[in-house]
Short mmCIF file of C-alpha atoms and ligand atoms in Angstrom, two decimals:
data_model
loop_
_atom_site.label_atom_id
_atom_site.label_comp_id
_atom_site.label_asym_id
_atom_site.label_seq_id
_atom_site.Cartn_x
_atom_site.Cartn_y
_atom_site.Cartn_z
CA UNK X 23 -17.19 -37.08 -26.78
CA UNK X 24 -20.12 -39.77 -26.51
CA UNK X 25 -20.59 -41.97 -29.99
CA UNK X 26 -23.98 -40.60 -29.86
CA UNK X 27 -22.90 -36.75 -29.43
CA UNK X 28 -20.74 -37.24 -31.89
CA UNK X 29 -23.13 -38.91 -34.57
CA UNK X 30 -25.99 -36.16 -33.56
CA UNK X 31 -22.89 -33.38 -34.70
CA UNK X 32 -22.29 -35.56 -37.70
CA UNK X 33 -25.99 -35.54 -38.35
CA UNK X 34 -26.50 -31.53 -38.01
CA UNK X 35 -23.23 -31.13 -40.29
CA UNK X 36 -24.69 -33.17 -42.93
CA UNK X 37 -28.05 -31.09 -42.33
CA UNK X 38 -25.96 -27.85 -42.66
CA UNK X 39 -24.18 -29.08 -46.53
CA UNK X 40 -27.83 -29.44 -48.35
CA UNK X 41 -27.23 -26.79 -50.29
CA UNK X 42 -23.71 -25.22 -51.03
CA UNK X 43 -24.11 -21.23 -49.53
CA UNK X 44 -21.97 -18.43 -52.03
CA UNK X 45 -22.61 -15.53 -50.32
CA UNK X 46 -22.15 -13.02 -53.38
CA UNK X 47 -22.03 -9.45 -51.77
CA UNK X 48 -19.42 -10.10 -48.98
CA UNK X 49 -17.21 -6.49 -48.23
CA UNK X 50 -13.52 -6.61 -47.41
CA UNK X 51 -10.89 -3.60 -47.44
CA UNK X 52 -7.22 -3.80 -47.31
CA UNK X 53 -4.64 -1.10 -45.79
CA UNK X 54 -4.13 0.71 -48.54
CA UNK X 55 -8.21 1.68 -48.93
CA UNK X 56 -8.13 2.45 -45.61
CA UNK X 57 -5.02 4.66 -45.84
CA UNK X 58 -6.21 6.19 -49.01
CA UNK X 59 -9.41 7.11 -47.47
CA UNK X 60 -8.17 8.49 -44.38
CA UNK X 61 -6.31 10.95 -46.75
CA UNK X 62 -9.70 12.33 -48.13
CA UNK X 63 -11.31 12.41 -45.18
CA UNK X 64 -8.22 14.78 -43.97
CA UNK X 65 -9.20 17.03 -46.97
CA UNK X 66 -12.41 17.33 -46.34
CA UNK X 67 -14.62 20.47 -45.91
CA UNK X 68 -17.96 19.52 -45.84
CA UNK X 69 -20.83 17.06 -45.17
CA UNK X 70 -20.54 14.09 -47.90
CA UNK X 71 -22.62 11.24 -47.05
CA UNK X 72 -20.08 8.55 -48.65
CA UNK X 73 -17.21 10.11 -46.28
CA UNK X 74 -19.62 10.07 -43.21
CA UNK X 75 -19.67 6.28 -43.60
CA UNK X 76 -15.68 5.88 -44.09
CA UNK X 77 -15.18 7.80 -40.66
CA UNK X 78 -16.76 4.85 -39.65
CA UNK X 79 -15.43 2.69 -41.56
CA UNK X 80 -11.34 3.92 -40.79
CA UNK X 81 -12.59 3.93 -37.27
CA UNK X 82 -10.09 0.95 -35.90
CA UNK X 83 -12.63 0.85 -32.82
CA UNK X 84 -15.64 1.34 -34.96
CA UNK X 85 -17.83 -1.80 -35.99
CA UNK X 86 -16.71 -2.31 -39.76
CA UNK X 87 -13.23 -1.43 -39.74
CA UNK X 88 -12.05 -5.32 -38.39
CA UNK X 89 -14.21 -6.79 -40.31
CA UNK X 90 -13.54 -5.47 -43.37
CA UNK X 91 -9.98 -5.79 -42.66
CA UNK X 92 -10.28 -9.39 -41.70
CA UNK X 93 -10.74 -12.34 -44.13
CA UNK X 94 -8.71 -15.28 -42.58
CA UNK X 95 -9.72 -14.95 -38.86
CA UNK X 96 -13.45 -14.25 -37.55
CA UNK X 97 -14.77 -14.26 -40.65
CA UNK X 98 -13.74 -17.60 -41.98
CA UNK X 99 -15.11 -18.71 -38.27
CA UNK X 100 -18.53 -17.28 -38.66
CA UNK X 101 -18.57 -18.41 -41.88
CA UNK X 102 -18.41 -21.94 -40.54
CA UNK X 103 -20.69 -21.48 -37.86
CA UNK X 104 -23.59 -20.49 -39.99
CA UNK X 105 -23.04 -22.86 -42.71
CA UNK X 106 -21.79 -20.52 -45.66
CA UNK X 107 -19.52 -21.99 -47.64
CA UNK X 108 -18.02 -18.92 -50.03
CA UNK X 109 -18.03 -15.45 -49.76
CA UNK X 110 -17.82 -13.58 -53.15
CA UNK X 111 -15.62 -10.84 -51.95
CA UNK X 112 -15.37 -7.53 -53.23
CA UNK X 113 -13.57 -4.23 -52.01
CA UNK X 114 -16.00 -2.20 -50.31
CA UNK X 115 -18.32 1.04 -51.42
CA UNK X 116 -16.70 3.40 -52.47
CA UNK X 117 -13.47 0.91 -53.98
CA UNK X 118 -11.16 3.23 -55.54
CA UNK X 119 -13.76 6.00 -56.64
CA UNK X 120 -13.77 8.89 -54.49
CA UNK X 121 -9.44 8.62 -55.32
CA UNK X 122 -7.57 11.01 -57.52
CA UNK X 123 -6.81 8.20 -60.62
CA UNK X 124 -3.53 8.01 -59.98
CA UNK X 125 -3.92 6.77 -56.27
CA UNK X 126 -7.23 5.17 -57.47
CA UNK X 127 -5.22 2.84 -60.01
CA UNK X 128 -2.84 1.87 -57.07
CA UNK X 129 -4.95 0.84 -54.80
CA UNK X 130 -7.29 -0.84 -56.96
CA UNK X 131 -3.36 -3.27 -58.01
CA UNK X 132 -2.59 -3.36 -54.58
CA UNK X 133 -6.21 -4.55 -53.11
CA UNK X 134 -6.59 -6.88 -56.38
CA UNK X 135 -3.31 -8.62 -55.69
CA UNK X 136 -4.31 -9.14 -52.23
CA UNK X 137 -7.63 -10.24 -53.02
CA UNK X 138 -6.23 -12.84 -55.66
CA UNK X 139 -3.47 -14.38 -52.81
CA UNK X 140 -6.60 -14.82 -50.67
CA UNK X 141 -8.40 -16.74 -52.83
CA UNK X 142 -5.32 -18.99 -53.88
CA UNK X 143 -5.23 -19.56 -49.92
CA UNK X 144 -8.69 -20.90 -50.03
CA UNK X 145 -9.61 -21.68 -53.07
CA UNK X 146 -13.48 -23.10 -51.71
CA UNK X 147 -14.15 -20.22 -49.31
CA UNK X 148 -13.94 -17.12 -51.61
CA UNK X 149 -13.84 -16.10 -54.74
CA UNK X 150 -13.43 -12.24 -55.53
CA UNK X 151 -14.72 -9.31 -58.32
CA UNK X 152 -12.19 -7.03 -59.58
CA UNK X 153 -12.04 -3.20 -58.56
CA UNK X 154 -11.38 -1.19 -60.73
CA UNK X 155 -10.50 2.78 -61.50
CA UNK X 156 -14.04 4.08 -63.75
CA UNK X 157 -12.22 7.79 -63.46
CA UNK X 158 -9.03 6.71 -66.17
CA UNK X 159 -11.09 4.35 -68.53
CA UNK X 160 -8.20 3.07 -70.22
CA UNK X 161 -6.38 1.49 -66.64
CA UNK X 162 -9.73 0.71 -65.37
CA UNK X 163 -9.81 -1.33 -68.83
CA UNK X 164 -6.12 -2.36 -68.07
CA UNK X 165 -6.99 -3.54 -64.84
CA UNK X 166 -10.28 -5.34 -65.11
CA UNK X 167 -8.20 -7.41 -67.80
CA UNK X 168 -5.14 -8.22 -65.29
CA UNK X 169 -7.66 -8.90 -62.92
CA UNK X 170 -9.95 -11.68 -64.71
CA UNK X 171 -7.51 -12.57 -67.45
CA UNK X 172 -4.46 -13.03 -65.13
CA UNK X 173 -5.66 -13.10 -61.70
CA UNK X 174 -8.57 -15.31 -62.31
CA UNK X 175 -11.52 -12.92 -60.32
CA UNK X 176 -14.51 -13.44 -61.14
CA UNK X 177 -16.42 -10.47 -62.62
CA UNK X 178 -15.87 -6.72 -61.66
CA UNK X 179 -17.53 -4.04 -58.88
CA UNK X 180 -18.33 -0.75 -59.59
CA UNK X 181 -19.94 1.09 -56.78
CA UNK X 182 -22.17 3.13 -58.40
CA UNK X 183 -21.14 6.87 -59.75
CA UNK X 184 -17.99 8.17 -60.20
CA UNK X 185 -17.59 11.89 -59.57
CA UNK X 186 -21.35 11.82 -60.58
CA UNK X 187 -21.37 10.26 -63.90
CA UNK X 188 -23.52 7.14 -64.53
CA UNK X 189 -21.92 4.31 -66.80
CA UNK X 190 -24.61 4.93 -69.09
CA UNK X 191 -22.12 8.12 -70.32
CA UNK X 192 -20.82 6.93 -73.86
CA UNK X 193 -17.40 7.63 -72.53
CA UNK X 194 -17.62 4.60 -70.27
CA UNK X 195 -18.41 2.10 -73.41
CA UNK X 196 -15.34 0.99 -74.03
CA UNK X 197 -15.13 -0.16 -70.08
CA UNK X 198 -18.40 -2.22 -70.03
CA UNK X 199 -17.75 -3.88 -73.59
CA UNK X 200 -14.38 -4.86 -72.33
CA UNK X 201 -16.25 -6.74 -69.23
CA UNK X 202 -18.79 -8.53 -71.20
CA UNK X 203 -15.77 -9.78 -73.81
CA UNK X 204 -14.39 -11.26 -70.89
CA UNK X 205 -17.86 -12.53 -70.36
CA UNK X 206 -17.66 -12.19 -66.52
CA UNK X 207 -20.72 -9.79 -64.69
CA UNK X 208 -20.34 -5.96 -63.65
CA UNK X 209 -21.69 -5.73 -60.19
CA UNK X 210 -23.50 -2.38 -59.61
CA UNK X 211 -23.01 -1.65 -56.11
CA UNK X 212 -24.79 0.92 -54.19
CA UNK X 213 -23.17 4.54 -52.80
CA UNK X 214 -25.20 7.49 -51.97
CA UNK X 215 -26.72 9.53 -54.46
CA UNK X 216 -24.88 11.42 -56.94
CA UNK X 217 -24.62 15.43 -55.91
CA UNK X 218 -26.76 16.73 -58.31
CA UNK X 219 -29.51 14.89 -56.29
CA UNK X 220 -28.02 14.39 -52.65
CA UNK X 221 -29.70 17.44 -51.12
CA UNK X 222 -33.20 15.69 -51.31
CA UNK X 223 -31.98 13.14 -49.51
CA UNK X 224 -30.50 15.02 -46.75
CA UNK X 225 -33.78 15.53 -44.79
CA UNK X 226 -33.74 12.64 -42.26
CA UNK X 227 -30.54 11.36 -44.15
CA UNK X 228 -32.13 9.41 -46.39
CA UNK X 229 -29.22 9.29 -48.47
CA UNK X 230 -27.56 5.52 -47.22
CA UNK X 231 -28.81 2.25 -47.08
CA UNK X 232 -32.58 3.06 -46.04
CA UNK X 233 -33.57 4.63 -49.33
CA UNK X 234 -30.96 6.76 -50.87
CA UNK X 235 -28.24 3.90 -52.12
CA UNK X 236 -31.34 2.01 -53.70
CA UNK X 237 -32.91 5.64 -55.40
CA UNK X 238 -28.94 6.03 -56.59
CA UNK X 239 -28.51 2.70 -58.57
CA UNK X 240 -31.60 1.71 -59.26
CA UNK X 241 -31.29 4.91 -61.69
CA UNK X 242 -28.15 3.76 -62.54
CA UNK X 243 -29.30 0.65 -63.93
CA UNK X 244 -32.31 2.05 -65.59
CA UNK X 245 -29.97 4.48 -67.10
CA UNK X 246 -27.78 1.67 -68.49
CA UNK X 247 -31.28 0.53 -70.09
CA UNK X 248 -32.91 3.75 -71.91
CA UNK X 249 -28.88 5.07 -72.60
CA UNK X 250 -29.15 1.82 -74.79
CA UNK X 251 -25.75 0.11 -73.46
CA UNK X 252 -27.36 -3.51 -74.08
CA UNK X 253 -28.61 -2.84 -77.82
CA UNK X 254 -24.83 -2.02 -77.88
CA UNK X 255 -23.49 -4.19 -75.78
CA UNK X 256 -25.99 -7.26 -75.66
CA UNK X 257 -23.60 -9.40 -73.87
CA UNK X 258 -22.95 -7.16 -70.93
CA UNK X 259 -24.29 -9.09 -67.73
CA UNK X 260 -25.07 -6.96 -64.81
CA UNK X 261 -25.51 -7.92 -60.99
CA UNK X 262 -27.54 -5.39 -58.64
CA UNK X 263 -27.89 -6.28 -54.77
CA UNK X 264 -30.82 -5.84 -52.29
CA UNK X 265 -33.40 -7.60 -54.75
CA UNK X 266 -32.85 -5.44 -58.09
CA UNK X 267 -32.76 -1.62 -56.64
CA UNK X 268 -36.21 -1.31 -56.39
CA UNK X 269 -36.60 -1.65 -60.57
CA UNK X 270 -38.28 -5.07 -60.31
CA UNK X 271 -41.68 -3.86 -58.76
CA UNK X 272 -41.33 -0.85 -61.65
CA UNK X 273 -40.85 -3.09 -64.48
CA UNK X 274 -44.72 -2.71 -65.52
CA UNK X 275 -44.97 1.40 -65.33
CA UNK X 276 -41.45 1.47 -67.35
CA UNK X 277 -42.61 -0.75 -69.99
CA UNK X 278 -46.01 1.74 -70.19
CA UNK X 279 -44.39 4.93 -69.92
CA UNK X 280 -41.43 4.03 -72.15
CA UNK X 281 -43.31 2.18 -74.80
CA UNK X 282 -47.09 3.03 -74.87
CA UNK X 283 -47.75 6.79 -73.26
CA UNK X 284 -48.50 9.17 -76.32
CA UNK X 285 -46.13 12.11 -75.12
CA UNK X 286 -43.14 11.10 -77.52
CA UNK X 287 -39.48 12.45 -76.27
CA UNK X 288 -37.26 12.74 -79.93
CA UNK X 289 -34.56 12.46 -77.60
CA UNK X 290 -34.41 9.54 -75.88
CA UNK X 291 -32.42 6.43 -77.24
CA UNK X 292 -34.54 4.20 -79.81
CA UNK X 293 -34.55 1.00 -77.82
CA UNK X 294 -35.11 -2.28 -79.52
CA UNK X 295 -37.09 -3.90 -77.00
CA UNK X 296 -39.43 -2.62 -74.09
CA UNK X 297 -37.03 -1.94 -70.65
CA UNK X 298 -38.24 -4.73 -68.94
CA UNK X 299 -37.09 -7.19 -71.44
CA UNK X 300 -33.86 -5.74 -70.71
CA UNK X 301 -33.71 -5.75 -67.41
CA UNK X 302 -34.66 -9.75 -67.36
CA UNK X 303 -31.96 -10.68 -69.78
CA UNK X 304 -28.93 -8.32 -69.27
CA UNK X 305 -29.45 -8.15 -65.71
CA UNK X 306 -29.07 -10.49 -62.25
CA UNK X 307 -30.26 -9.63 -58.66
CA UNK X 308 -29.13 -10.75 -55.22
CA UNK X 309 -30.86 -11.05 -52.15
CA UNK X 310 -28.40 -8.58 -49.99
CA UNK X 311 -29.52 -7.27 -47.35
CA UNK X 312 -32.86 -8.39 -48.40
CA UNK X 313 -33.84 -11.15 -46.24
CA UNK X 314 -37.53 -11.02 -46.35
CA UNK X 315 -39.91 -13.15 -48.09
CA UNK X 316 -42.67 -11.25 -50.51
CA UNK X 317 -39.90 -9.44 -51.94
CA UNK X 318 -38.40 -12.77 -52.78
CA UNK X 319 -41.66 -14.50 -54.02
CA UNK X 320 -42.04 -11.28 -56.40
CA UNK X 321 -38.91 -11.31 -57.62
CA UNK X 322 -39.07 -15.04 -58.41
CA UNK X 323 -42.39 -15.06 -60.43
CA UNK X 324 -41.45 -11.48 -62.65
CA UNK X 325 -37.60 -12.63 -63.04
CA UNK X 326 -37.43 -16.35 -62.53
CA UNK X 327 -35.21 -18.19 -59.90
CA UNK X 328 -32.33 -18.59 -62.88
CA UNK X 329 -31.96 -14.75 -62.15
CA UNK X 330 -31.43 -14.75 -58.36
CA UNK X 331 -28.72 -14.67 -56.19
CA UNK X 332 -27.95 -15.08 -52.40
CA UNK X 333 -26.01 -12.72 -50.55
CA UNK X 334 -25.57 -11.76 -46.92
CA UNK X 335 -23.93 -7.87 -47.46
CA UNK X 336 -21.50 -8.93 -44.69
CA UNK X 337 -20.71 -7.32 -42.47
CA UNK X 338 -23.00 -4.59 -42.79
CA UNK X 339 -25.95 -6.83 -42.35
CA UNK X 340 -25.22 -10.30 -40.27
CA UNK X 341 -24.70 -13.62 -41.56
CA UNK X 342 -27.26 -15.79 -39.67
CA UNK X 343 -29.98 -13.61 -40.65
CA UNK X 344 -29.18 -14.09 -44.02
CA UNK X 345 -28.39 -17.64 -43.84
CA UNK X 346 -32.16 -18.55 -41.76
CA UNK X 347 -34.05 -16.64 -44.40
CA UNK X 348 -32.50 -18.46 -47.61
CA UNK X 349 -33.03 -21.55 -45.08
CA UNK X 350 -36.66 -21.25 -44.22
CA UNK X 351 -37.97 -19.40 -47.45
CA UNK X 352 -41.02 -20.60 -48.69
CA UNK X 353 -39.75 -21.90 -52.33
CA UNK X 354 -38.86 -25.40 -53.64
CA UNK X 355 -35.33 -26.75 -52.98
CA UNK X 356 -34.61 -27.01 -56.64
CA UNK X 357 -35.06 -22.50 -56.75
CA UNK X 358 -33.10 -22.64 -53.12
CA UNK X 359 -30.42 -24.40 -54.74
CA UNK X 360 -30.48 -22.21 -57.58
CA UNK X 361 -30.34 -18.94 -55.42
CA UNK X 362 -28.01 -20.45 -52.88
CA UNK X 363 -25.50 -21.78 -55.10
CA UNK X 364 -25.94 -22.63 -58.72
CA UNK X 365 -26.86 -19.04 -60.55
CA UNK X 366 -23.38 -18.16 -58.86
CA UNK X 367 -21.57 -21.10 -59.79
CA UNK X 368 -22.72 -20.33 -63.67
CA UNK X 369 -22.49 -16.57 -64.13
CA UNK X 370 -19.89 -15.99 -61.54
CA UNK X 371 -17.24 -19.16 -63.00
CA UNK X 372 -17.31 -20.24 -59.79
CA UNK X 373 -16.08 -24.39 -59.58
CA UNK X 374 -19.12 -26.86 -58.82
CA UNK X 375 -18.68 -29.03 -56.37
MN1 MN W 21 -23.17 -4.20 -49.91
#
């Protein structure tokens, strides 16, 4: 190669590292998940918009199933073609909670031992969150402990329900305050809605990513809010993807309807504070699958760039679009750096550079 080729590739590399990219909603699988979930499918006997995905998703000629499966090949390569430096990895939607909890605790071990040997690999290219099994609180507990306390992962992922119950449910409490001793984040990740509300959603299956997964956690974190988990639990951190669920733009109508309406409910929760003050201290966003600019600009001015995150939602959504829209976003470099790197690096542990 010519001196000058190889300064003008020295150049664009240099161009590439001015911020650090964490990617912080990056999917993976291992065997057992996919084994596991090939079991339920087996058992099914009718339409369940979670197990319409995983025939995808088991599908070894299908478009997730190497990808998901992958972590040290193609991925790591398209990681270095577009510039992102860590993927946050965490065991995809549904993890371990469509399982009996038997089979749910064992393949949350198995995927969070795998997850940890990946990480020891590559110690600058991916850092991890925790499954764990919601459906036997005391092992999901036990696990989330062995996973940050011995295995050194950096927060935990829920997806969502578990056999429709919300974490809000009192029976749960004991989970979250374990996470936020720990001080590491819950992630709330999306699945489709719980069944008590999935037929609405059937029309036009609405029920995935286009409006359904967002309708289905977006409650969930507003539940966590008027259940009163954070006048409980103030130190409980929690992350939701694809710019906040949707509860961001709401934050005004929940603060009137909660707080200043005059139709009083005598049973809902006494709150301490209005739900929007909740939402901006208790909770973090990320940009998954998000990659489009007002959303961003909003988000910034109601929740401030401390409270942002970048992800990509690999590899359900594609890493260069991801990567060119945290690139050319109209903000300063000192919020880009924030939302590309540094918010991670704090609440996540993740290791400055
Ligand atoms: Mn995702």
């Amino acid at each position: 190669m010519s001196p000058k080729r190889q300064l003008s590739q020295a150049k664009s590399k240099a161009k590439k590292r001015d911020f650090r990219r964490i990617a912080t909603e990056e999917a993976f699988s291992v065997p057992e998940q996919m084994e596991a979930m090939k079991e339920v499918l087996a058992r099914q006997t009718e339409y369940d918009p979670d197990l319409f995905l995983w025939k995808t998703q088991t599908d070894p000629n299908g478009p997730f199933n190497k990808p998901l499966l992958d972590l040290e090949g193609e991925r790591m390569k398209i990681m270095d073609r577009d510039g992102v430096d860590m993927h946050l990895l965490s065991m995809t939607s549904t993890g371990v909670q469509m399982l009996a909890p038997e089979k749910a605790r064992e393949v949350a071990i198995a995927s969070n031992d795998q997850l940890a040997a990946v990480i020891q690999r590559h110690p600058t290219r991916f850092s991890g969150l925790a499954t764990v099994p919601p459906q036997d609180v005391p092992a999901a507990i036990k696990e989330a402990e062995r996973g940050v306390k011995k295995l050194k992962l950096n927060g935990i992922m829920i997806n969502s329900h578990t056999n429709g119950e919300y974490l809000s449910d009192r029976k749960y409490w004991p989970l979250l305050e374990a996470i936020a001793d720990m001080k590491v984040p819950l992630y709330i990740h999306p699945r489709a809605p719980i069944p008590a509300m999935a037929a609405a959603y059937r029309t036009d299956h609405l029920e995935h990513a286009i409006w359904g997964y967002q309708a289905e956690t977006g409650l969930h974190g507003l539940r966590l809010i008027t259940g009163g988990v954070f006048d409980a639990i103030p130190n409980l951190k929690v992350v939701l993807g694809h710019m906040g669920e949707a509860l961001p733009y709401w934050l005004y109508r929940l603060d009137y309807m909660w707080c200043k309406v005059p139709v009083k409910f005598s049973d809902r929760a006494k709150l301490k504070k209005p739900p929007s003050e909740y939402f901006k201290q208790n909770f973090m966003i990320t940009t998954s699958g998000m990659n489009w600019n007002p959303t961003l600009k909003f988000c910034i001015e109601v929740l401030g760039a401390d409270n942002i995150m970048w992800a990509i939602d690999y590899p359900y959504q594609t890493s260069p679009d991801a990567v060119k829209f945290m690139n050319g976003a109209p903000i300063s470099d000192v919020d880009k750096a924030k939302i590309f790197h540094k918010n991670a690096e704090r609440v996540f542990h993740i290791k400055s550079e």
